[in-house]
Amino acid sequence: MVCLEICLAILVLGLMIYKWSTATHRAFDDRGVYFEEPKPFFGNIGTSMLGLTSFHKVLSAFYNRTRGHKVVGFFNLRTPMIQLNDPEIIKKICIKDFDHFPNHQLFLESNERLLNDMLSVMRDQRWKHMRNTLTPVFTAAKMRSMFALMNDSFGECLEHLSRLSDGSKSGEGLEVDMKVLCNKLSNDLIATTAFGLKVNSFESPDNEFYQIGQSLTFSRGSQLFKFLLATLIPKVFLFFNMKIFNGQKVEYFVRLVVDAMKYREEHNINRPDMIQLLMESKTESEDNWTDDEIVAQCFIFFFAAFENNANLICTTSLELLENPDIQQRLYEEAKEVQESLKGSSLTYDAVQKMKYMDMVISESLRKWTLAPVTDRICSKDYTLTDDDGTKLFDFKVGDRVNIPIAGLHWDDKYFPEPQKFDPERFSDERKNEIVPYTYLPFGVGPRNCIGNRYALMQVKGMLYNLLIRYKIERSPKTVKDLWEEARGFNLAPKAGYWMRLMPRK
Ligand code: HEM
Ligand SMILES: *[C@@H]1O[C@H](CO)[C@@H](O)[C@H](O)[C@H]1NC(C)=O
Ligand SMILES: *[C@@H]1O[C@H](CO)[C@@H](O)[C@H](O)[C@H]1NC(C)=O
Ligand SMILES: *[C@@H]1O[C@H](CO)[C@@H](O)[C@H](O)[C@H]1NC(C)=O
């Protein structure tokens, strides 16, 4: 008898979970839009959630199957979204009629400290004000002075490599996991440029800043678990009053920034980093931003810069070792710049002069786009029409919009031979051929990435320094086929980004 009851209970529970997992599946039934039958739990994104394949690949495959439709229903797990497969429509929604779609979707409705104060999460007027406050922080002029702060960290990274290479047998070069190396570099650069703190993660890998910063990013361990729980079943998360971030660790960063601001005010210290830029724009802004609201903007670097910048160096290095001609040409350009600098260290303006570097990085961001999608949410009803006036879709408040960046970047209609790494796509002669709004590595419109200049100067600066000293080569542990081997959300091989660095004479 007991057994029967247990069995029944399990059955009922199973049914309830199944019902829950498919509860949203009728979302597009009466809305006159094409969609693919979703699967329980996984919707249209299938096995990438289980880590069996990469998110990028699943999204590109979905785009490929549906690209004949300008708008298409898409189930991101259980969440129904309207995917825009057409560049002109992306332009309409993200630029022309931005007023109807001014926000990103919230990944969780909690009153978590700092999380809701980050620019990327803010909404409507509050977002607009903060974006206006931050825009002057990320201008080319500000980045130029901030770039000088990066020099020390580049130097420490190179010193670390040269110590390693002194220890290795000559002629063999260094085998390094580029991801580990770049994570440390990213960390030190965030510490110095965003938090006004000098750390050296190459000499002391267990420094407090690194440890605490790591425990806050979403991409690993219990943090990822909590994040997924909060995204997938927010009700449970909120019911138990769970928090994604540990309060003490958050406090560590708040103190770091607040104390630095106070100290600088009292001692009249100038240092061209985020803290100072935020202090300046805070006084210039009409808004009364709280300490938390200011600190949260430094906090963004952990989520936006940390993984992205490191991954971009990794994917680019991988392409360089697979395409020795491209690496050679880039090396020659770097060498030229080095000579023109006559012994002084790299500057922001010298970085901007490297045209080929820009082509290579642009192509790297095309082929290995770090954000495979971005999103918007509809805040005012909106009827989407085609150029000839035919109605395509009626958006209702709360509808979520999906912009298939990876799908577009891999579409042979826009980028012939999408698997080919070809920086010439971005040459002066050919870049005009790119169809507008098909190349979106940093998103599009007023809500695009605010940190793109920062990211580009860091990545270009590091690659310059690396290439003038080392030739990047394949090692036995180098990933064979990133497209096949990448798993989950991050474009990274499970075993790491191993490569060999051969010192140049
Ligand atoms: C290679 C590195 C990076 C890539 C590929 C990248 C990509 C993106 C993308 C695709 C978006 C969404 C844009 C949209 O929806 O239209 C975004 C937003 C954002 N990114 Fe980045 N990003 C990078 C680095 C950074 C860095 C270094 C920062 C530093 C502050 C940053 C800060 C932000 C912020 C604050 C937003 C939200 C903007 C808003 O909502 O107004 N990103 N990024
Ligand atoms: C940049 O770093 C290098 C190596 O660490 C150092 O020799 C150089 O003096 C630094 N340049 C500036 C402008 O600080
Ligand atoms: C800003 O805050 C100060 C002090 O907290 C207050 O006196 C002032 O009225 C506030 N200004 C606005 C525009 O809210
Ligand atoms: C999507 O199609 C492009 C060609 O347009 C192809 O290169 C790419 O591999 C396809 N994506 C997937 C996941 O099969």
mmCIF file of C-alpha atoms and ligand atoms in Angstrom, residues 104 119-120 127 131 138 300-301 304-305 308-309 312 365 370-371 374-376 405 440-444 446-452 454-455, ligand 1:
data_model
loop_
_atom_site.group_PDB
_atom_site.id
_atom_site.type_symbol
_atom_site.label_atom_id
_atom_site.label_comp_id
_atom_site.label_asym_id
_atom_site.label_seq_id
_atom_site.Cartn_x
_atom_site.Cartn_y
_atom_site.Cartn_z
ATOM 1 C CA HIS A 104 16.890 44.288 -21.459
ATOM 2 C CA LEU A 119 23.519 49.887 -15.985
ATOM 3 C CA SER A 120 22.707 46.764 -17.951
ATOM 4 C CA TRP A 127 18.701 53.682 -17.183
ATOM 5 C CA ARG A 131 23.695 55.923 -19.327
ATOM 6 C CA PHE A 138 33.904 55.728 -21.841
ATOM 7 C CA ILE A 300 29.882 45.488 -14.165
ATOM 8 C CA PHE A 301 33.481 44.902 -15.160
ATOM 9 C CA ALA A 304 31.123 42.250 -18.805
ATOM 10 C CA ALA A 305 34.892 42.513 -19.102
ATOM 11 C CA ASN A 308 34.767 38.520 -22.628
ATOM 12 C CA ASN A 309 38.144 40.184 -22.860
ATOM 13 C CA LEU A 312 38.582 37.429 -27.209
ATOM 14 C CA LEU A 365 34.449 39.002 -33.120
ATOM 15 C CA LEU A 370 31.173 36.347 -27.613
ATOM 16 C CA ALA A 371 27.540 37.269 -27.112
ATOM 17 C CA THR A 374 21.062 39.867 -27.049
ATOM 18 C CA ASP A 375 17.551 40.810 -26.036
ATOM 19 C CA ARG A 376 15.032 43.588 -25.618
ATOM 20 C CA ILE A 405 23.900 37.703 -33.296
ATOM 21 C CA LEU A 440 26.630 43.106 -34.116
ATOM 22 C CA PRO A 441 29.393 41.914 -31.781
ATOM 23 C CA PHE A 442 28.621 44.761 -29.360
ATOM 24 C CA GLY A 443 24.882 44.890 -29.957
ATOM 25 C CA VAL A 444 23.040 47.755 -31.582
ATOM 26 C CA PRO A 446 21.258 53.230 -27.709
ATOM 27 C CA ARG A 447 21.379 50.112 -25.568
ATOM 28 C CA ASN A 448 24.569 48.742 -27.110
ATOM 29 C CA CYS A 449 27.756 47.850 -25.247
ATOM 30 C CA ILE A 450 29.159 50.869 -23.479
ATOM 31 C CA GLY A 451 32.540 49.215 -22.865
ATOM 32 C CA ASN A 452 33.563 48.327 -26.409
ATOM 33 C CA TYR A 454 37.770 49.511 -23.264
ATOM 34 C CA ALA A 455 37.573 45.922 -24.466
HETATM 35 C C1 HEM B 1 34.867 41.860 -26.021
HETATM 36 C C2 HEM B 1 34.227 42.289 -25.001
HETATM 37 C C3 HEM B 1 32.746 42.617 -24.943
HETATM 38 C C4 HEM B 1 31.716 42.184 -25.728
HETATM 39 C C5 HEM B 1 31.765 41.230 -26.909
HETATM 40 C C6 HEM B 1 30.506 42.817 -25.224
HETATM 41 C C7 HEM B 1 29.257 42.635 -25.769
HETATM 42 C C8 HEM B 1 28.108 43.249 -25.304
HETATM 43 C C9 HEM B 1 26.791 43.070 -25.882
HETATM 44 C C10 HEM B 1 26.460 42.209 -27.090
HETATM 45 C C11 HEM B 1 25.915 43.808 -25.154
HETATM 46 C C12 HEM B 1 24.395 43.930 -25.396
HETATM 47 C C13 HEM B 1 24.178 45.085 -26.343
HETATM 48 C C14 HEM B 1 22.806 45.177 -26.898
HETATM 49 O O1 HEM B 1 21.878 44.564 -26.339
HETATM 50 O O2 HEM B 1 22.617 45.872 -27.921
HETATM 51 C C15 HEM B 1 26.682 44.471 -24.123
HETATM 52 C C16 HEM B 1 26.159 45.342 -23.193
HETATM 53 C C17 HEM B 1 26.896 45.954 -22.201
HETATM 54 N N1 HEM B 1 28.271 45.875 -22.034
HETATM 55 FE FE1 HEM B 1 29.566 44.838 -23.155
HETATM 56 N N2 HEM B 1 30.840 43.610 -24.167
HETATM 57 C C18 HEM B 1 32.195 43.521 -23.959
HETATM 58 C C19 HEM B 1 32.947 44.186 -23.011
HETATM 59 C C20 HEM B 1 32.434 45.077 -22.108
HETATM 60 C C21 HEM B 1 33.227 45.817 -21.161
HETATM 61 C C22 HEM B 1 34.745 45.775 -21.035
HETATM 62 C C23 HEM B 1 32.381 46.566 -20.430
HETATM 63 C C24 HEM B 1 32.853 47.472 -19.345
HETATM 64 C C25 HEM B 1 32.221 48.314 -18.706
HETATM 65 C C26 HEM B 1 31.024 46.303 -20.924
HETATM 66 C C27 HEM B 1 29.867 46.871 -20.435
HETATM 67 C C28 HEM B 1 28.599 46.660 -20.947
HETATM 68 C C29 HEM B 1 27.399 47.267 -20.410
HETATM 69 C C30 HEM B 1 27.326 48.200 -19.213
HETATM 70 C C31 HEM B 1 26.329 46.837 -21.194
HETATM 71 C C32 HEM B 1 24.847 47.216 -21.018
HETATM 72 C C33 HEM B 1 24.607 48.564 -21.648
HETATM 73 C C34 HEM B 1 23.219 49.096 -21.394
HETATM 74 O O3 HEM B 1 22.333 48.330 -21.025
HETATM 75 O O4 HEM B 1 23.031 50.326 -21.571
HETATM 76 N N3 HEM B 1 31.111 45.398 -21.949
HETATM 77 N N4 HEM B 1 28.011 44.115 -24.240
#
